[in-house]
């Protein structure tokens, strides 16, 4: 199954076994639309992007330590109680100092700090990919849950209708002495259980719709069947290989380990000399005080400053050992991320394959259960089968149909989870928009990495995700096509 979401075909998908396919509403939501809306408005994804923009700023922050600095200091001094031994003490003084500092050598701390920051930017971008895949996986699961639960509500409602008719027919046959009170009690019991199952199915549908609203930001509106998933692997080995190359969590762990290695060098730089240039320009003004010969003056000085650490109480060594231990932990986390990616891929692949097998067996079960129900009803009409046999056959058919609906949901969700673990479930992989419309984290990094102006500001922060407070609470109603299909699939009386 190859291709991209942008070329998906929205073919009909029989969600109810043995039933007519679900009619596609004229203006129904599609999975692509749900993913695009979540991509643009989901608060978890928006927050992850903002956090990544914050991570980008670590690069210019680290670079700033190696750039020149220019400071000015203005001081006004009132000599309220001058020394009695001084005959030339002024009454007040204005001092202005302009200081320029130029770092020349910092033991490698700036260079390695910048490298570590860049690695963490790359790790953050990989984590952003992971967040995107995670949100998409949740949206797909919520989308499929709504479709599955709508189908189950339709089947359950149809079962209640069928059992209601069965109960009425049983009571009519009891009136003419053809059946017993036991038959009526059995029919009443099955109807009560079916009504309970319907209420449970309706509650599950409302929960699924609420989850959809939470993730997507709008209510589900007659969801269309999803298109085939693109890029699913032929073998589990292919899936594992792709995950080792593209899994975002594994990529982030590797980048963080690289950054931790640079942190060790930064910590060790604390024991090395630092060299810097300095220049000062000073101005003093004594406000025309008669006690001084010159009431104002300018002075200047410049030089080289070399700082050589001799003893720091073991602080630098402790910081370097600490950084080394954290680097070791980061290297272990790479192995952990690799193990996790492999486990996720293999589990998702197994679940996907199992669900596909269950779909095929469930189709057979539905066909057989339909035939069994038809024969049981015919045999009951001539007295060879009891009412209980008919009720059991109806329940078996319902169970087979529900199992098929659930297997189709599980197969799709497992397939998408497999793509996510392989690193192939992001917006670009799914073709959710033109390149210019997709969020590219490198654009912000390129924008800020070279900024050195202290007064450069971004617009005031504000939320961009949509709120759901005004969306009406969902109900358990299902599209008419769902109910009609559920009723027709049962075969009637």
Short mmCIF file of C-alpha atoms in Angstrom, two decimals:
data_model
loop_
_atom_site.label_atom_id
_atom_site.label_comp_id
_atom_site.label_asym_id
_atom_site.label_seq_id
_atom_site.Cartn_x
_atom_site.Cartn_y
_atom_site.Cartn_z
CA UNK A 1 0.00 0.00 0.00
CA UNK A 2 1.97 2.95 -1.22
CA UNK A 3 1.17 6.53 -2.05
CA UNK A 4 0.38 9.65 -0.06
CA UNK A 5 -2.70 10.94 1.74
CA UNK A 6 -3.04 13.60 -0.92
CA UNK A 7 -3.81 10.87 -3.47
CA UNK A 8 -6.08 8.83 -1.24
CA UNK A 9 -9.22 7.52 -2.83
CA UNK A 10 -12.29 7.62 -0.67
CA UNK A 11 -13.77 4.30 -1.74
CA UNK A 12 -16.64 2.64 0.02
CA UNK A 13 -15.79 0.59 3.09
CA UNK A 14 -18.29 -1.95 4.40
CA UNK A 15 -18.15 -1.36 8.13
CA UNK A 16 -21.11 -3.60 8.82
CA UNK A 17 -20.49 -7.19 7.77
CA UNK A 18 -23.06 -8.55 5.41
CA UNK A 19 -24.66 -5.11 5.13
CA UNK A 20 -24.82 -2.62 2.33
CA UNK A 21 -21.87 -0.25 2.39
CA UNK A 22 -22.20 2.94 4.39
CA UNK A 23 -23.45 5.80 2.27
CA UNK A 24 -20.99 8.70 2.10
CA UNK A 25 -22.72 11.94 3.15
CA UNK A 26 -22.53 14.83 0.74
CA UNK A 27 -20.53 17.05 3.12
CA UNK A 28 -19.02 14.65 5.60
CA UNK A 29 -15.71 15.08 7.38
CA UNK A 30 -12.75 13.16 6.03
CA UNK A 31 -9.74 11.87 7.90
CA UNK A 32 -7.53 14.21 5.90
CA UNK A 33 -9.62 17.19 7.00
CA UNK A 34 -9.47 16.05 10.62
CA UNK A 35 -5.68 15.73 10.49
CA UNK A 36 -5.28 19.12 8.82
CA UNK A 37 -7.47 20.79 11.43
CA UNK A 38 -5.56 19.15 14.27
CA UNK A 39 -2.28 20.12 12.60
CA UNK A 40 -3.31 23.77 12.58
CA UNK A 41 -5.21 24.11 15.86
CA UNK A 42 -4.28 21.34 18.33
CA UNK A 43 -2.91 22.99 21.53
CA UNK A 44 -0.44 20.19 22.28
CA UNK A 45 1.15 20.59 18.87
CA UNK A 46 1.09 24.39 19.06
CA UNK A 47 2.77 24.30 22.48
CA UNK A 48 5.46 21.92 21.18
CA UNK A 49 6.22 24.35 18.35
CA UNK A 50 6.49 27.25 20.80
CA UNK A 51 8.83 25.23 23.03
CA UNK A 52 10.96 24.47 20.01
CA UNK A 53 11.19 28.18 19.21
CA UNK A 54 12.39 28.68 22.78
CA UNK A 55 15.02 25.98 22.25
CA UNK A 56 16.21 27.77 19.09
CA UNK A 57 17.13 30.78 21.20
CA UNK A 58 19.81 28.80 23.06
CA UNK A 59 22.10 29.15 20.05
CA UNK A 60 22.26 32.98 20.05
CA UNK A 61 22.39 32.87 23.87
CA UNK A 62 25.52 30.71 23.73
CA UNK A 63 27.03 32.79 20.93
CA UNK A 64 26.58 35.97 22.93
CA UNK A 65 29.23 34.84 25.42
CA UNK A 66 31.85 35.07 22.68
CA UNK A 67 30.79 38.43 21.26
CA UNK A 68 31.97 41.92 22.31
CA UNK A 69 30.05 43.69 25.03
CA UNK A 70 29.59 47.44 25.46
CA UNK A 71 28.33 48.95 28.70
CA UNK A 72 28.01 52.45 30.11
CA UNK A 73 27.70 53.46 33.74
CA UNK A 74 26.59 56.89 34.99
CA UNK A 75 27.25 57.81 38.64
CA UNK A 76 26.28 60.95 40.58
CA UNK A 77 28.00 61.34 43.96
CA UNK A 78 27.22 63.86 46.74
CA UNK A 79 30.07 64.31 49.24
CA UNK A 80 27.89 65.05 52.25
CA UNK A 81 30.65 64.72 54.86
CA UNK A 82 34.07 65.26 53.24
CA UNK A 83 37.29 64.48 55.05
CA UNK A 84 38.67 67.26 57.29
CA UNK A 85 42.17 66.46 56.01
CA UNK A 86 41.26 67.31 52.44
CA UNK A 87 41.18 70.98 51.41
CA UNK A 88 40.34 70.16 47.77
CA UNK A 89 37.41 67.83 48.27
CA UNK A 90 34.58 68.57 45.80
CA UNK A 91 30.98 68.82 46.89
CA UNK A 92 29.62 66.54 44.15
CA UNK A 93 30.75 64.55 41.13
CA UNK A 94 29.27 63.16 37.91
CA UNK A 95 31.06 60.13 36.48
CA UNK A 96 30.38 58.44 33.13
CA UNK A 97 32.14 55.22 32.17
CA UNK A 98 32.00 53.48 28.78
CA UNK A 99 33.50 49.97 28.85
CA UNK A 100 34.19 47.68 25.90
CA UNK A 101 35.07 44.02 26.40
CA UNK A 102 36.15 41.63 23.65
CA UNK A 103 36.54 37.92 24.53
CA UNK A 104 39.55 36.35 22.80
CA UNK A 105 39.83 32.92 24.36
CA UNK A 106 37.51 31.17 26.81
CA UNK A 107 38.97 27.69 26.99
CA UNK A 108 36.54 26.37 24.38
CA UNK A 109 33.42 26.91 26.49
CA UNK A 110 31.74 29.20 23.96
CA UNK A 111 32.55 27.04 20.96
CA UNK A 112 31.37 23.83 22.61
CA UNK A 113 28.37 25.55 24.16
CA UNK A 114 27.21 26.66 20.73
CA UNK A 115 27.70 23.13 19.35
CA UNK A 116 25.70 21.66 22.22
CA UNK A 117 22.91 24.18 21.65
CA UNK A 118 22.77 23.32 17.95
CA UNK A 119 22.54 19.62 18.74
CA UNK A 120 19.67 20.32 21.12
CA UNK A 121 17.91 22.32 18.42
CA UNK A 122 18.14 19.24 16.19
CA UNK A 123 16.91 17.06 19.06
CA UNK A 124 14.01 19.43 19.65
CA UNK A 125 13.06 19.30 15.99
CA UNK A 126 13.01 15.51 16.20
CA UNK A 127 10.88 15.70 19.35
CA UNK A 128 8.51 18.01 17.49
CA UNK A 129 8.20 15.36 14.80
CA UNK A 130 7.40 12.84 17.51
CA UNK A 131 4.72 15.09 18.99
CA UNK A 132 3.22 15.54 15.54
CA UNK A 133 3.10 11.77 14.99
CA UNK A 134 1.62 11.23 18.45
CA UNK A 135 -1.15 13.78 17.91
CA UNK A 136 -1.92 12.32 14.49
CA UNK A 137 -2.07 8.81 15.95
CA UNK A 138 -4.53 10.01 18.57
CA UNK A 139 -6.65 11.74 15.93
CA UNK A 140 -6.73 8.61 13.77
CA UNK A 141 -7.74 6.48 16.76
CA UNK A 142 -10.46 8.98 17.74
CA UNK A 143 -11.72 9.18 14.15
CA UNK A 144 -11.93 5.40 13.86
CA UNK A 145 -13.51 5.11 17.31
CA UNK A 146 -16.33 7.41 16.22
CA UNK A 147 -16.92 5.39 13.05
CA UNK A 148 -16.79 2.09 14.95
CA UNK A 149 -19.11 3.26 17.73
CA UNK A 150 -21.57 4.74 15.27
CA UNK A 151 -21.71 1.36 13.56
CA UNK A 152 -22.13 -0.47 16.87
CA UNK A 153 -24.93 1.89 17.92
CA UNK A 154 -26.64 1.22 14.61
CA UNK A 155 -26.27 -2.53 15.05
CA UNK A 156 -27.43 -2.37 18.66
CA UNK A 157 -30.45 -0.24 17.79
CA UNK A 158 -31.33 -2.67 15.02
CA UNK A 159 -30.99 -5.57 17.47
CA UNK A 160 -33.42 -3.88 19.85
CA UNK A 161 -35.92 -3.44 17.01
CA UNK A 162 -35.54 -7.04 15.90
CA UNK A 163 -35.93 -8.41 19.42
CA UNK A 164 -38.95 -6.18 20.01
CA UNK A 165 -40.62 -7.69 16.95
CA UNK A 166 -39.56 -11.16 18.11
CA UNK A 167 -41.13 -10.55 21.51
CA UNK A 168 -44.38 -9.38 19.95
CA UNK A 169 -44.47 -12.41 17.66
CA UNK A 170 -43.73 -14.70 20.61
CA UNK A 171 -46.58 -13.18 22.62
CA UNK A 172 -48.94 -13.60 19.66
CA UNK A 173 -48.00 -17.25 19.30
CA UNK A 174 -48.43 -17.74 23.04
CA UNK A 175 -51.97 -16.39 22.77
CA UNK A 176 -52.87 -19.14 20.33
CA UNK A 177 -51.10 -21.77 22.43
CA UNK A 178 -48.19 -22.32 20.07
CA UNK A 179 -45.51 -21.23 22.61
CA UNK A 180 -45.05 -21.13 26.37
CA UNK A 181 -44.39 -18.47 28.97
CA UNK A 182 -40.77 -19.64 29.02
CA UNK A 183 -40.42 -18.53 25.40
CA UNK A 184 -41.83 -15.12 26.33
CA UNK A 185 -39.43 -14.80 29.28
CA UNK A 186 -36.47 -15.70 27.10
CA UNK A 187 -37.46 -13.08 24.52
CA UNK A 188 -38.00 -10.45 27.24
CA UNK A 189 -34.59 -11.20 28.76
CA UNK A 190 -32.77 -10.88 25.46
CA UNK A 191 -34.59 -7.62 24.68
CA UNK A 192 -33.62 -6.14 28.05
CA UNK A 193 -29.98 -7.12 27.52
CA UNK A 194 -30.06 -5.60 24.02
CA UNK A 195 -31.48 -2.36 25.41
CA UNK A 196 -28.68 -2.24 27.97
CA UNK A 197 -26.10 -2.89 25.27
CA UNK A 198 -27.59 -0.06 23.21
CA UNK A 199 -27.26 2.39 26.09
CA UNK A 200 -23.66 1.31 26.63
CA UNK A 201 -22.92 1.71 22.93
CA UNK A 202 -24.48 5.18 22.95
CA UNK A 203 -22.35 6.21 25.95
CA UNK A 204 -19.23 4.91 24.19
CA UNK A 205 -20.15 6.89 21.08
CA UNK A 206 -20.54 10.11 23.07
CA UNK A 207 -17.16 9.50 24.70
CA UNK A 208 -15.55 8.91 21.31
CA UNK A 209 -17.05 12.10 19.92
CA UNK A 210 -15.83 14.08 22.94
CA UNK A 211 -12.32 12.74 22.41
CA UNK A 212 -12.52 13.71 18.75
CA UNK A 213 -13.56 17.26 19.69
CA UNK A 214 -10.71 17.48 22.21
CA UNK A 215 -8.10 16.49 19.64
CA UNK A 216 -9.44 18.04 16.42
CA UNK A 217 -11.17 21.14 17.78
CA UNK A 218 -14.52 20.58 16.07
CA UNK A 219 -17.29 18.03 16.25
CA UNK A 220 -17.40 14.98 13.97
CA UNK A 221 -19.93 15.38 11.17
CA UNK A 222 -20.86 12.13 9.43
CA UNK A 223 -17.30 10.88 9.10
CA UNK A 224 -16.35 9.25 5.84
CA UNK A 225 -14.59 5.88 5.74
CA UNK A 226 -10.82 6.39 5.77
CA UNK A 227 -8.61 5.83 2.73
CA UNK A 228 -5.87 3.18 2.56
CA UNK A 229 -2.75 3.89 4.57
CA UNK A 230 0.32 4.78 2.50
CA UNK A 231 3.74 3.20 2.82
CA UNK A 232 3.01 0.18 4.99
CA UNK A 233 5.95 -2.27 5.01
CA UNK A 234 5.99 -5.71 3.47
CA UNK A 235 7.88 -7.32 6.35
CA UNK A 236 8.59 -6.54 9.98
CA UNK A 237 12.30 -6.35 9.13
CA UNK A 238 11.60 -3.54 6.67
CA UNK A 239 9.61 -1.76 9.36
CA UNK A 240 12.40 -2.08 11.93
CA UNK A 241 15.00 -0.82 9.45
CA UNK A 242 12.87 2.23 8.67
CA UNK A 243 12.37 2.94 12.38
CA UNK A 244 16.12 2.78 13.08
CA UNK A 245 16.63 5.37 10.36
CA UNK A 246 13.64 7.67 10.94
CA UNK A 247 12.02 7.16 14.35
CA UNK A 248 11.86 10.69 15.84
CA UNK A 249 12.38 9.61 19.45
CA UNK A 250 15.52 7.71 18.50
CA UNK A 251 16.80 10.64 16.45
CA UNK A 252 16.21 13.01 19.37
CA UNK A 253 18.05 10.69 21.77
CA UNK A 254 21.06 10.59 19.46
CA UNK A 255 21.16 14.37 19.14
CA UNK A 256 20.87 14.82 22.90
CA UNK A 257 23.75 12.40 23.42
CA UNK A 258 25.89 14.46 21.05
CA UNK A 259 24.98 17.61 22.97
CA UNK A 260 25.86 15.95 26.27
CA UNK A 261 29.33 15.18 24.90
CA UNK A 262 29.90 18.88 24.21
CA UNK A 263 28.66 19.70 27.72
CA UNK A 264 31.62 17.74 29.11
CA UNK A 265 34.02 20.00 27.20
CA UNK A 266 32.18 23.12 28.36
CA UNK A 267 32.48 22.03 31.99
CA UNK A 268 36.19 21.27 31.59
CA UNK A 269 36.87 24.72 30.17
CA UNK A 270 36.45 26.16 33.64
CA UNK A 271 40.03 25.18 34.55
CA UNK A 272 41.59 26.88 31.50
CA UNK A 273 42.77 30.51 31.16
CA UNK A 274 40.58 33.15 29.58
CA UNK A 275 41.85 36.09 27.53
CA UNK A 276 39.96 39.26 26.68
CA UNK A 277 40.60 42.79 25.50
CA UNK A 278 39.17 45.77 27.30
CA UNK A 279 38.88 49.50 26.71
CA UNK A 280 37.40 52.20 28.96
CA UNK A 281 36.46 55.80 28.36
CA UNK A 282 35.66 57.90 31.46
CA UNK A 283 34.25 61.35 31.96
CA UNK A 284 34.16 63.22 35.30
CA UNK A 285 32.42 66.49 36.10
CA UNK A 286 32.67 68.24 39.50
CA UNK A 287 29.94 70.80 38.73
CA UNK A 288 32.31 73.78 38.82
CA UNK A 289 33.46 73.11 42.37
CA UNK A 290 36.07 75.77 43.38
CA UNK A 291 37.86 73.16 45.45
CA UNK A 292 39.28 71.41 42.38
CA UNK A 293 41.57 72.81 39.73
CA UNK A 294 39.93 71.03 36.77
CA UNK A 295 36.14 70.81 36.95
CA UNK A 296 35.73 68.19 34.15
CA UNK A 297 37.95 65.75 32.33
CA UNK A 298 38.06 62.76 29.94
CA UNK A 299 40.28 59.71 30.47
CA UNK A 300 40.77 56.47 28.54
CA UNK A 301 42.57 53.17 29.01
CA UNK A 302 42.87 49.86 27.18
CA UNK A 303 44.58 46.56 27.73
CA UNK A 304 44.56 42.81 27.77
CA UNK A 305 43.14 40.78 30.64
CA UNK A 306 44.31 37.24 31.26
CA UNK A 307 42.57 35.21 33.95
CA UNK A 308 44.24 31.97 35.06
CA UNK A 309 42.29 29.75 37.50
CA UNK A 310 44.61 28.29 40.12
CA UNK A 311 42.32 26.80 42.75
CA UNK A 312 38.50 26.66 42.74
CA UNK A 313 37.83 24.15 45.48
CA UNK A 314 37.29 21.29 43.03
CA UNK A 315 34.23 22.93 41.48
CA UNK A 316 35.40 22.59 37.87
CA UNK A 317 36.35 18.93 38.26
CA UNK A 318 32.99 18.18 39.89
CA UNK A 319 31.13 19.96 37.09
CA UNK A 320 33.03 17.96 34.47
CA UNK A 321 32.41 14.67 36.25
CA UNK A 322 28.75 15.59 36.53
CA UNK A 323 28.57 16.39 32.83
CA UNK A 324 30.31 13.11 32.04
CA UNK A 325 27.78 11.15 34.09
CA UNK A 326 24.94 12.90 32.28
CA UNK A 327 26.57 12.11 28.96
CA UNK A 328 26.72 8.44 29.98
CA UNK A 329 23.03 8.58 30.82
CA UNK A 330 22.32 10.16 27.43
CA UNK A 331 24.19 7.36 25.65
CA UNK A 332 22.15 4.79 27.60
CA UNK A 333 18.98 6.62 26.61
CA UNK A 334 19.92 6.15 22.96
CA UNK A 335 19.92 2.39 23.51
CA UNK A 336 16.64 2.66 25.42
CA UNK A 337 15.07 4.68 22.59
CA UNK A 338 16.32 2.13 20.07
CA UNK A 339 14.84 -0.73 22.07
CA UNK A 340 11.57 1.13 22.44
CA UNK A 341 11.37 1.88 18.72
CA UNK A 342 12.00 -1.75 17.82
CA UNK A 343 9.42 -2.96 20.33
CA UNK A 344 6.83 -0.45 19.11
CA UNK A 345 7.35 -1.43 15.49
CA UNK A 346 7.17 -5.14 16.11
CA UNK A 347 4.11 -4.85 18.36
CA UNK A 348 2.29 -2.56 15.92
CA UNK A 349 3.16 -4.81 12.99
CA UNK A 350 1.90 -7.87 14.86
CA UNK A 351 -1.32 -6.11 15.86
CA UNK A 352 -1.85 -4.90 12.30
CA UNK A 353 -1.35 -8.38 10.86
CA UNK A 354 -3.56 -9.99 13.51
CA UNK A 355 -6.35 -7.47 12.92
CA UNK A 356 -6.22 -8.11 9.18
CA UNK A 357 -6.54 -11.84 9.84
CA UNK A 358 -9.46 -11.20 12.21
CA UNK A 359 -11.17 -9.15 9.50
CA UNK A 360 -11.08 -12.09 7.10
CA UNK A 361 -12.28 -14.59 9.69
CA UNK A 362 -14.97 -12.18 10.85
CA UNK A 363 -16.27 -11.84 7.30
CA UNK A 364 -16.64 -15.60 7.18
CA UNK A 365 -18.29 -15.58 10.59
CA UNK A 366 -20.80 -12.94 9.54
CA UNK A 367 -21.72 -14.80 6.36
CA UNK A 368 -22.12 -18.04 8.28
CA UNK A 369 -24.12 -16.37 11.06
CA UNK A 370 -26.49 -14.79 8.53
CA UNK A 371 -27.09 -18.15 6.90
CA UNK A 372 -27.50 -19.80 10.30
CA UNK A 373 -30.07 -17.22 11.42
CA UNK A 374 -32.05 -17.59 8.22
CA UNK A 375 -32.13 -21.38 8.57
CA UNK A 376 -32.96 -21.27 12.28
CA UNK A 377 -35.91 -18.98 11.66
CA UNK A 378 -37.19 -21.24 8.88
CA UNK A 379 -36.85 -24.33 11.07
CA UNK A 380 -38.54 -22.51 13.97
CA UNK A 381 -41.53 -21.76 11.77
CA UNK A 382 -42.12 -25.50 11.29
CA UNK A 383 -41.39 -26.39 14.92
CA UNK A 384 -37.89 -27.88 14.55
CA UNK A 385 -36.18 -25.02 16.41
CA UNK A 386 -37.04 -23.20 19.63
CA UNK A 387 -37.30 -19.48 20.24
CA UNK A 388 -34.06 -19.74 22.22
CA UNK A 389 -32.32 -21.11 19.15
CA UNK A 390 -33.49 -18.08 17.16
CA UNK A 391 -32.36 -15.68 19.89
CA UNK A 392 -28.94 -17.34 20.04
CA UNK A 393 -28.55 -17.13 16.28
CA UNK A 394 -29.42 -13.42 16.33
CA UNK A 395 -26.91 -12.79 19.10
CA UNK A 396 -24.17 -14.68 17.23
CA UNK A 397 -24.78 -12.57 14.13
CA UNK A 398 -24.61 -9.36 16.15
CA UNK A 399 -21.40 -10.45 17.85
CA UNK A 400 -19.81 -11.35 14.50
CA UNK A 401 -20.73 -7.98 13.02
CA UNK A 402 -19.40 -6.07 16.02
CA UNK A 403 -16.19 -8.08 15.88
CA UNK A 404 -15.75 -7.19 12.21
CA UNK A 405 -16.33 -3.49 12.85
CA UNK A 406 -13.86 -3.57 15.74
CA UNK A 407 -11.25 -5.50 13.74
CA UNK A 408 -11.39 -2.94 10.94
CA UNK A 409 -10.89 -0.15 13.45
CA UNK A 410 -8.01 -1.99 15.14
CA UNK A 411 -6.29 -2.78 11.85
CA UNK A 412 -6.36 0.84 10.72
CA UNK A 413 -5.17 2.23 14.04
CA UNK A 414 -2.41 -0.38 14.30
CA UNK A 415 -1.31 0.37 10.74
CA UNK A 416 -1.07 4.08 11.48
CA UNK A 417 0.77 3.39 14.75
CA UNK A 418 3.21 1.32 12.72
CA UNK A 419 3.81 4.24 10.36
CA UNK A 420 4.34 6.54 13.35
CA UNK A 421 6.92 4.21 14.89
CA UNK A 422 8.68 4.07 11.52
CA UNK A 423 8.82 7.88 11.40
CA UNK A 424 6.41 8.07 8.47
CA UNK A 425 3.30 9.60 10.05
CA UNK A 426 4.06 13.30 9.85
CA UNK A 427 2.38 16.00 7.82
CA UNK A 428 4.92 15.86 4.98
CA UNK A 429 4.72 12.08 4.81
CA UNK A 430 0.93 12.25 4.61
CA UNK A 431 0.85 15.10 2.09
CA UNK A 432 -1.44 17.24 4.25
CA UNK A 433 -0.67 20.51 2.51
CA UNK A 434 1.52 22.41 0.15
CA UNK A 435 5.11 22.83 1.28
CA UNK A 436 4.54 26.51 1.93
CA UNK A 437 1.63 25.79 4.26
CA UNK A 438 3.40 23.27 6.48
CA UNK A 439 5.13 24.34 9.67
CA UNK A 440 8.89 24.29 9.18
CA UNK A 441 10.84 24.65 12.46
CA UNK A 442 14.07 25.42 10.60
CA UNK A 443 12.63 28.75 9.44
CA UNK A 444 12.51 30.13 12.96
CA UNK A 445 15.96 28.75 13.74
CA UNK A 446 17.42 30.42 10.65
CA UNK A 447 15.65 33.64 11.65
CA UNK A 448 17.08 33.87 15.17
CA UNK A 449 20.45 32.10 15.09
CA UNK A 450 22.37 35.20 13.99
CA UNK A 451 20.46 37.91 15.85
CA UNK A 452 22.62 40.10 18.11
CA UNK A 453 20.46 43.21 18.61
CA UNK A 454 19.36 43.44 22.27
CA UNK A 455 16.10 45.22 21.48
CA UNK A 456 14.89 42.72 18.90
CA UNK A 457 11.52 41.39 20.10
CA UNK A 458 8.82 39.12 18.78
CA UNK A 459 5.10 39.94 18.99
CA UNK A 460 3.38 39.47 22.32
CA UNK A 461 2.70 35.76 23.03
CA UNK A 462 -0.86 34.58 22.45
CA UNK A 463 -2.62 31.25 22.10
CA UNK A 464 -3.31 30.09 18.54
CA UNK A 465 -5.17 26.84 19.29
CA UNK A 466 -8.95 26.89 19.00
CA UNK A 467 -11.17 26.51 22.06
CA UNK A 468 -14.01 24.00 22.24
CA UNK A 469 -16.14 25.63 24.93
CA UNK A 470 -18.74 26.76 22.39
CA UNK A 471 -19.09 23.37 20.70
CA UNK A 472 -22.38 21.73 21.80
CA UNK A 473 -22.09 18.53 23.79
CA UNK A 474 -22.29 15.57 21.40
CA UNK A 475 -25.18 13.13 21.51
CA UNK A 476 -25.52 9.49 20.48
CA UNK A 477 -27.47 10.13 17.29
CA UNK A 478 -26.08 8.46 14.19
CA UNK A 479 -26.53 9.32 10.52
CA UNK A 480 -29.65 7.77 8.95
CA UNK A 481 -27.48 5.72 6.60
CA UNK A 482 -25.92 3.96 9.60
CA UNK A 483 -29.29 2.90 11.00
CA UNK A 484 -30.63 1.89 7.62
CA UNK A 485 -27.60 -0.22 6.88
CA UNK A 486 -27.73 -1.84 10.28
CA UNK A 487 -31.37 -2.75 9.81
CA UNK A 488 -30.91 -4.10 6.30
CA UNK A 489 -27.94 -6.16 7.36
CA UNK A 490 -29.97 -8.03 9.89
CA UNK A 491 -32.17 -9.48 7.17
CA UNK A 492 -35.48 -8.50 8.81
CA UNK A 493 -38.00 -10.98 10.10
#
